[in-house]
Structures are given as C-alpha cells and as structure tokens.
Amino acid sequence: MYTEISLDNLRVKKLPHIWCAGCGNGIVLSAILRAIERSKIDKDKIVFVSGIGCAGRSSGYVNFNTLHTLHGRPLAFATGIKLANPDLQVIVATGDGDLAAIGGNHFIHAAKRNIDLSVIVFNNFVYGMTGGQLSPTTPEDSFTTTTPYGHIEEPMNISYLAIAAGATYVARETIGNPLMLEKYILNGLLHKGFSLIEAVSSCVTEFGRRNNLGDPAEYVKFLKDKSIPFSKVNSVESHDGIVVGEFVNIEKPEFVTSYYELVKKVAK
Amino acid sequence: MGKNKVIVNKDYCKGCGICVSVCPVKILKIGEDFKVEVENEEKCIGCGMCELYCPDFAIIVKKGITV
C-alpha cells in the first residue's frame, strides 16, 4: 500500500539508505513521497533540493531531478532554480542545523520574499551526522556532546520564526503521526507561496541515547505523546510539549509572479 | 475477506522494532537475525501501520481481495 508508492519514487538501487536503524528521517521521506504522489505534480517538473546533514542525504534517494548543495544553502539554490524556470516545482529538504543555524538568513529572507518553495525541515534537535553536537533547536536541559552538563539556552522555534518572517503556509507535525504529516506536506506542495513544514523527527543514536529516550519505538511514542494540538493551546509555543498543527495558511503576493510582472512592465 | 500478505525485505530492514510496536494485532517480531519476521500472517488486518512507520521502506502489505 504505502511502501509501494514510496518505492516507485525512489532510486531503489541506492537502498538501503545511510540513516541509522530507527531514524525518523525515513518516515518523513516516505510521507514526502506519498504527498508528491497524491499531489499529481508532473514528476519531470519536480526539483528536489537538499543541503548537508542527515536530512540532506534524502536527495540522493529520490527519483526526481535532484540537487545536493552546500551546507545551509539549499534555499539560495532553490530560489535561483525557481526564478530561472518558474514552471518547476521546487521542494527543499533540509535539517534543523542546515536551515536554522548556518542557513538562518537564507531562510528568513526566503520566507520574507514569499517565494513559491516547499520547504520540509527534518527537525531532530541535534547535529546527528557530525557526532551529536547541539543545534539551534536543542531543547533546554538536554544533553549532547557539546552540552555534557545540560543545555542552558531556550531552543529556537523554527515555525514561529517562519511565521514572523512572513511565510504563508506553516505547519508542524511529528513522526508519531505520519498521515497528518503527509497531509500538511501535500497542502504545502499545493500552496502558492513559501510553505514550511516542520517535521519533528528522531535521532536515536545521537540524541535519544544521551537523553534516555529509549529505543526507536519508544522514541516515536514519546514524540506522539508529547504532541499538543494547536487548537487546544492556540499558541505555536508551549513548554509542556510540541505544538502540532497548521499554524498559518494565508494568501500573499508571490515573489516570482510579481518579479515577472515587473519585468514585463519595465520592458515596455 | 481475502488473506493479506506481509512482505519483509530483509535487505532493507535494520531491525529497529518500530513496526513491532505499532502493529495492532501484534503479529510482527524481531527474529534471531535482528530483522523483522511475521508470525500468524493470517491474523493481519491490512491496516498498513507497519508500512507507514517503517523508516527503511522494508515492509509491504498486500491487501487480499475481498470476496
């Protein structure tokens, strides 16, 4: 049923993938592939852009036009692709370190511009590939290799930042609920404008192990139990858990359309 | 109701055990080779939870034809 759809859109000879046993990135990737299948977008028109990190590896496995770019720069490359050929559907897969840390300003400005990109953030709270250093979204009091006595900062809220910067579609869901994640990604793909879907993923090896989150199954259950529906708290942020839901879905002038209208006007 | 078929691709499976925990009828288990095995396949209700949660694209549920 579901896996067959994923396998149709994957470069099957590259599997099994590089991610650890129980890594949530696989669940997010399969949700993305099912959403793409459901959206009925022409697959030759899809460009799948990713940065560096565990999440960045995803572009190697999907069977579309793909681009594996520099650390933190997938949005810069994606902006270029979209402006050069507005017919393309540009999907960006990126991690929390990639998007919020080194690519922070690209992210803010892409959201501000409201350019028609679909960004899916694999937020696993840690730099998994380089050995478990803290990332901007690492929760307070959690342990990583660079915060061995507990993290003392408040985490960055990626969805909140996106809303503040002007993104027109923002949603968050954990891997504990893959069907809703698929639905939000589908909405994001069909949305005209900058859409950001924050997929809260797991890192069993580097984060779960140091914070006693148990085996992969317990980790998924933990994320599911920690989820709070947006309708309940009416706030993007909560100290009791992870607020999930569709935060923003509005219409605003889109950058590429406005740009080509301007070009037409000036050329007269 | 027709019989459902659960196919495990052992080349992809890493034995994380997520599918074992989400299966509502508890017919999956981690075998001696640390990969997923199916026991009592006839009990499968074909919900597809194992597929949804499998991070390794290793499980396929083929729904039986209903007569």
Short mmCIF file of N, CA and C in Angstrom, two decimals, chain B residues 4-66:
data_model
loop_
_atom_site.label_atom_id
_atom_site.label_comp_id
_atom_site.label_asym_id
_atom_site.label_seq_id
_atom_site.Cartn_x
_atom_site.Cartn_y
_atom_site.Cartn_z
N ASN B 4 -4.46 -11.21 3.73
CA ASN B 4 -3.47 -10.17 3.47
C ASN B 4 -2.08 -10.78 3.52
N LYS B 5 -1.18 -10.18 2.76
CA LYS B 5 0.17 -10.71 2.71
C LYS B 5 1.15 -9.65 3.20
N VAL B 6 2.02 -10.02 4.12
CA VAL B 6 3.03 -9.09 4.62
C VAL B 6 4.39 -9.52 4.09
N ILE B 7 5.03 -8.65 3.30
CA ILE B 7 6.33 -9.00 2.72
C ILE B 7 7.40 -8.15 3.40
N VAL B 8 8.40 -8.80 3.98
CA VAL B 8 9.50 -8.07 4.61
C VAL B 8 10.74 -8.20 3.73
N ASN B 9 11.28 -7.06 3.35
CA ASN B 9 12.52 -7.06 2.57
C ASN B 9 13.70 -7.01 3.55
N LYS B 10 14.30 -8.16 3.75
CA LYS B 10 15.35 -8.25 4.79
C LYS B 10 16.63 -7.50 4.40
N ASP B 11 16.77 -7.18 3.12
CA ASP B 11 17.94 -6.40 2.73
C ASP B 11 17.85 -4.95 3.21
N TYR B 12 16.61 -4.46 3.32
CA TYR B 12 16.42 -3.07 3.75
C TYR B 12 16.22 -2.97 5.27
N CYS B 13 15.63 -3.99 5.86
CA CYS B 13 15.27 -3.93 7.28
C CYS B 13 16.51 -3.80 8.16
N LYS B 14 16.44 -2.87 9.14
CA LYS B 14 17.55 -2.71 10.08
C LYS B 14 17.16 -3.17 11.48
N GLY B 15 15.96 -3.70 11.61
CA GLY B 15 15.53 -4.26 12.90
C GLY B 15 15.33 -3.25 14.00
N CYS B 16 14.81 -2.06 13.66
CA CYS B 16 14.62 -1.03 14.70
C CYS B 16 13.46 -1.34 15.62
N GLY B 17 12.50 -2.11 15.13
CA GLY B 17 11.39 -2.54 16.00
C GLY B 17 10.23 -1.58 16.08
N ILE B 18 10.20 -0.54 15.27
CA ILE B 18 9.07 0.40 15.31
C ILE B 18 7.79 -0.31 14.84
N CYS B 19 7.89 -1.10 13.76
CA CYS B 19 6.71 -1.79 13.24
C CYS B 19 6.14 -2.76 14.27
N VAL B 20 7.04 -3.41 15.03
CA VAL B 20 6.58 -4.36 16.04
C VAL B 20 5.71 -3.66 17.07
N SER B 21 6.12 -2.42 17.43
CA SER B 21 5.37 -1.70 18.46
C SER B 21 4.06 -1.12 17.95
N VAL B 22 3.98 -0.79 16.64
CA VAL B 22 2.75 -0.16 16.16
C VAL B 22 1.72 -1.15 15.63
N CYS B 23 2.10 -2.39 15.41
CA CYS B 23 1.15 -3.37 14.86
C CYS B 23 0.02 -3.62 15.85
N PRO B 24 -1.24 -3.35 15.45
CA PRO B 24 -2.34 -3.50 16.41
C PRO B 24 -2.67 -4.95 16.75
N VAL B 25 -2.31 -5.90 15.88
CA VAL B 25 -2.62 -7.30 16.21
C VAL B 25 -1.38 -8.09 16.63
N LYS B 26 -0.26 -7.40 16.75
CA LYS B 26 0.99 -7.98 17.28
C LYS B 26 1.41 -9.27 16.56
N ILE B 27 1.55 -9.18 15.25
CA ILE B 27 1.99 -10.37 14.52
C ILE B 27 3.43 -10.24 14.05
N LEU B 28 4.08 -9.12 14.35
CA LEU B 28 5.46 -8.96 13.93
C LEU B 28 6.39 -9.16 15.14
N LYS B 29 7.58 -9.68 14.88
CA LYS B 29 8.57 -9.79 15.95
C LYS B 29 9.98 -9.68 15.35
N ILE B 30 10.93 -9.36 16.20
CA ILE B 30 12.31 -9.30 15.74
C ILE B 30 12.89 -10.71 15.86
N GLY B 31 13.38 -11.24 14.75
CA GLY B 31 13.87 -12.60 14.73
C GLY B 31 15.31 -12.72 15.21
N GLU B 32 15.87 -13.90 15.04
CA GLU B 32 17.23 -14.15 15.54
C GLU B 32 18.29 -13.41 14.74
N ASP B 33 17.95 -13.08 13.48
CA ASP B 33 18.90 -12.32 12.66
C ASP B 33 18.73 -10.81 12.83
N PHE B 34 18.00 -10.40 13.88
CA PHE B 34 17.72 -9.00 14.18
C PHE B 34 16.94 -8.29 13.07
N LYS B 35 16.19 -9.05 12.31
CA LYS B 35 15.31 -8.46 11.29
C LYS B 35 13.87 -8.86 11.64
N VAL B 36 12.96 -8.17 11.02
CA VAL B 36 11.55 -8.42 11.34
C VAL B 36 11.07 -9.72 10.71
N GLU B 37 10.27 -10.45 11.48
CA GLU B 37 9.64 -11.66 10.98
C GLU B 37 8.14 -11.58 11.21
N VAL B 38 7.40 -12.28 10.37
CA VAL B 38 5.94 -12.28 10.51
C VAL B 38 5.51 -13.64 11.03
N GLU B 39 4.73 -13.63 12.09
CA GLU B 39 4.12 -14.89 12.53
C GLU B 39 2.60 -14.70 12.55
N ASN B 40 1.90 -15.75 12.29
CA ASN B 40 0.43 -15.72 12.17
C ASN B 40 -0.02 -14.70 11.14
N GLU B 41 0.49 -14.81 9.92
CA GLU B 41 0.18 -13.84 8.87
C GLU B 41 -1.33 -13.73 8.62
N GLU B 42 -2.05 -14.83 8.88
CA GLU B 42 -3.50 -14.81 8.61
C GLU B 42 -4.25 -13.85 9.53
N LYS B 43 -3.61 -13.44 10.64
CA LYS B 43 -4.27 -12.51 11.55
C LYS B 43 -4.17 -11.06 11.07
N CYS B 44 -3.37 -10.81 10.06
CA CYS B 44 -3.14 -9.43 9.59
C CYS B 44 -4.46 -8.81 9.13
N ILE B 45 -4.71 -7.58 9.62
CA ILE B 45 -5.95 -6.90 9.24
C ILE B 45 -5.71 -5.91 8.09
N GLY B 46 -4.47 -5.80 7.66
CA GLY B 46 -4.17 -4.96 6.49
C GLY B 46 -4.29 -3.47 6.73
N CYS B 47 -4.00 -3.02 7.97
CA CYS B 47 -4.16 -1.59 8.25
C CYS B 47 -3.01 -0.76 7.68
N GLY B 48 -1.84 -1.38 7.53
CA GLY B 48 -0.71 -0.65 6.92
C GLY B 48 0.06 0.23 7.88
N MET B 49 -0.16 0.07 9.18
CA MET B 49 0.58 0.89 10.16
C MET B 49 2.08 0.61 10.07
N CYS B 50 2.45 -0.66 9.90
CA CYS B 50 3.86 -1.02 9.83
C CYS B 50 4.54 -0.32 8.65
N GLU B 51 3.81 -0.22 7.53
CA GLU B 51 4.36 0.45 6.35
C GLU B 51 4.54 1.93 6.60
N LEU B 52 3.51 2.53 7.24
CA LEU B 52 3.55 3.98 7.49
C LEU B 52 4.74 4.36 8.35
N TYR B 53 5.01 3.52 9.37
CA TYR B 53 6.05 3.87 10.33
C TYR B 53 7.42 3.30 9.98
N CYS B 54 7.50 2.44 8.98
CA CYS B 54 8.80 1.84 8.66
C CYS B 54 9.74 2.88 8.05
N PRO B 55 10.87 3.19 8.70
CA PRO B 55 11.76 4.20 8.15
C PRO B 55 12.64 3.67 7.02
N ASP B 56 12.61 2.37 6.79
CA ASP B 56 13.55 1.77 5.84
C ASP B 56 12.88 1.22 4.58
N PHE B 57 11.62 1.51 4.38
CA PHE B 57 10.86 1.05 3.20
C PHE B 57 10.93 -0.47 3.06
N ALA B 58 10.92 -1.18 4.19
CA ALA B 58 11.19 -2.61 4.16
C ALA B 58 9.95 -3.50 4.20
N ILE B 59 8.80 -2.93 4.60
CA ILE B 59 7.60 -3.78 4.72
C ILE B 59 6.59 -3.39 3.66
N ILE B 60 6.04 -4.39 3.00
CA ILE B 60 4.94 -4.15 2.06
C ILE B 60 3.77 -5.02 2.50
N VAL B 61 2.60 -4.42 2.63
CA VAL B 61 1.39 -5.19 2.94
C VAL B 61 0.56 -5.25 1.67
N LYS B 62 0.32 -6.47 1.22
CA LYS B 62 -0.55 -6.65 0.05
C LYS B 62 -1.92 -7.05 0.55
N LYS B 63 -2.89 -6.21 0.26
CA LYS B 63 -4.25 -6.49 0.75
C LYS B 63 -4.87 -7.60 -0.06
N GLY B 64 -5.52 -8.55 0.64
CA GLY B 64 -6.20 -9.63 -0.04
C GLY B 64 -7.45 -9.14 -0.74
N ILE B 65 -7.85 -9.88 -1.75
CA ILE B 65 -9.06 -9.47 -2.48
C ILE B 65 -10.28 -9.92 -1.68
N THR B 66 -11.18 -9.00 -1.43
CA THR B 66 -12.38 -9.35 -0.67
C THR B 66 -13.39 -10.02 -1.60
#
